[in-house]
XYZ file of C-alpha atoms in Angstrom:
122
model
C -75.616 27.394 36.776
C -72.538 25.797 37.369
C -69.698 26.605 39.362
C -66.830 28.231 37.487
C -63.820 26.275 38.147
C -61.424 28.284 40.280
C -58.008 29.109 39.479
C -55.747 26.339 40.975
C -58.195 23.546 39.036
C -57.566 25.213 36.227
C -53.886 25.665 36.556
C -53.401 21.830 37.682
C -55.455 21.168 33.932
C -52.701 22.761 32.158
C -49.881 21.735 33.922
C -51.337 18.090 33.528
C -52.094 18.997 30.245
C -48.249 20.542 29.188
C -47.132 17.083 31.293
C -48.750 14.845 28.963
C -47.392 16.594 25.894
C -43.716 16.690 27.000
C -44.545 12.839 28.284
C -45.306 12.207 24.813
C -42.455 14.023 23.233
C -39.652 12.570 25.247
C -41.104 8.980 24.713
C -41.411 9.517 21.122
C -37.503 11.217 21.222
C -36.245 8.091 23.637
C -37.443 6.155 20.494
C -35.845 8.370 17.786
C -32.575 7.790 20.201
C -32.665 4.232 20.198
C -33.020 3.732 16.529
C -29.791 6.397 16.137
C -28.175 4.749 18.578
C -28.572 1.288 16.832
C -27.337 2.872 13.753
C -24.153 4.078 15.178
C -23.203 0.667 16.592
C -24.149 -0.954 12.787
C -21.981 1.670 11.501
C -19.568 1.376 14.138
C -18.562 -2.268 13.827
C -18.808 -2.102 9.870
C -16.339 0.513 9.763
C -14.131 -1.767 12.369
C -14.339 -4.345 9.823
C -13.633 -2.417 6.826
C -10.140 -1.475 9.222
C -9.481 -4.819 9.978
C -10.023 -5.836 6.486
C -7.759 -2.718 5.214
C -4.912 -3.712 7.919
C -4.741 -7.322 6.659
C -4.458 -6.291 2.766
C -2.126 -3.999 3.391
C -0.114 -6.306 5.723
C -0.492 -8.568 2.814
C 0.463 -6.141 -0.177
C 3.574 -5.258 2.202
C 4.673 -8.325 2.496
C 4.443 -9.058 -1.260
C 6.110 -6.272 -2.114
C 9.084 -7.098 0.011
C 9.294 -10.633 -1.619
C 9.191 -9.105 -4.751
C 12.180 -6.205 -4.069
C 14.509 -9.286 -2.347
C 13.873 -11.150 -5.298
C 14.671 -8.301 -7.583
C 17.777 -7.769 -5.562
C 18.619 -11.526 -5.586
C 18.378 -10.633 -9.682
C 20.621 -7.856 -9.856
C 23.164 -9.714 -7.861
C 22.866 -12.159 -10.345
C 22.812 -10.112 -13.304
C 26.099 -8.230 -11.797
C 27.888 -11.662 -11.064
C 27.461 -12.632 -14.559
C 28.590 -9.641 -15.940
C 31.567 -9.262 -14.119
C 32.528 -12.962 -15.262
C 31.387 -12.132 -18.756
C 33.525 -8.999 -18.753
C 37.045 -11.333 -16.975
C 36.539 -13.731 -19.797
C 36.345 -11.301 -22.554
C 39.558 -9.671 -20.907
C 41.202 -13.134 -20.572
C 40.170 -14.000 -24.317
C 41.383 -10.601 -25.700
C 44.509 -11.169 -24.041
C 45.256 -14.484 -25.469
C 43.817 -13.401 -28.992
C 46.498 -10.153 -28.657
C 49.504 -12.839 -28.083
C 48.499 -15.178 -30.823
C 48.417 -11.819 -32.935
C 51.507 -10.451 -31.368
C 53.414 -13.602 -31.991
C 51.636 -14.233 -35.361
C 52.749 -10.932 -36.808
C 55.892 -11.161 -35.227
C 56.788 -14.442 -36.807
C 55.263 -12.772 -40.151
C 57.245 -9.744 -39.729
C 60.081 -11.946 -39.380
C 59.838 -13.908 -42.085
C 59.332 -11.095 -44.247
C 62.253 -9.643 -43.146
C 64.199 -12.918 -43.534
C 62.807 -12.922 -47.291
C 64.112 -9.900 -48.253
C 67.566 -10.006 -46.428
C 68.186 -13.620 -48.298
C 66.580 -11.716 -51.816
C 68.669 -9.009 -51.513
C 71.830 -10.731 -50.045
C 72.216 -12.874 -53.252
């Protein structure tokens, strides 16, 4: 018959045994790691660039923007110069239309009044 293996052989087995399985676990995990890790960096620098890309459009739409408000401004200064010289000329021009009236109806009125001091003085 054969010898029964004794109790430290047979502990050394298993422990060799357990070894080999974690062995194989933690190289097949290193290689899970590796392809996450090489993920994360993909993701990593395409969410950088989608930053960079989201600074420079906004630096851009900013920069629009501002163009467009001085220009708006630039058109309400505009808009107020003319009006202000639309409304002095229409003052000027009703002024000088009042005095032509003034003096008009004055001349009128006096003639008129001539009229009937000469129609009922004879």
């Amino acid at each position: 018959m054969e010898k029964q293996p004794d109790k430290m052989q047979v502990m050394f087995e298993w422990f060799l045994g357990d070894a080999k399985e974690l062995a194989d676990q933690l190289q097949k995990t290193s290689g899970e790691q590796a392809a996450i890790a090489e993920q994360v960096e993909a993701a990593a620098k395409a969410i950088s660039a989608a930053v960079d890309s989201s600074k420079i459009e906004t630096i851009a739409a900013q920069r629009e923007l501002t163009a467009s408000l001085k220009k708006a401004a630039a058109e309400n200064a505009e808009f107020a110069k003319r009006l202000a010289h639309s409304q002095a000329t229409f003052g000027s021009e009703l002024k000088s239309r009042m005095l032509i009236y003034t003096v008009g109806g004055s001349l009128f009125g006096g003639a008129v009044g001539a009229l009937v001091v000469a129609l009922l003085t004879h």
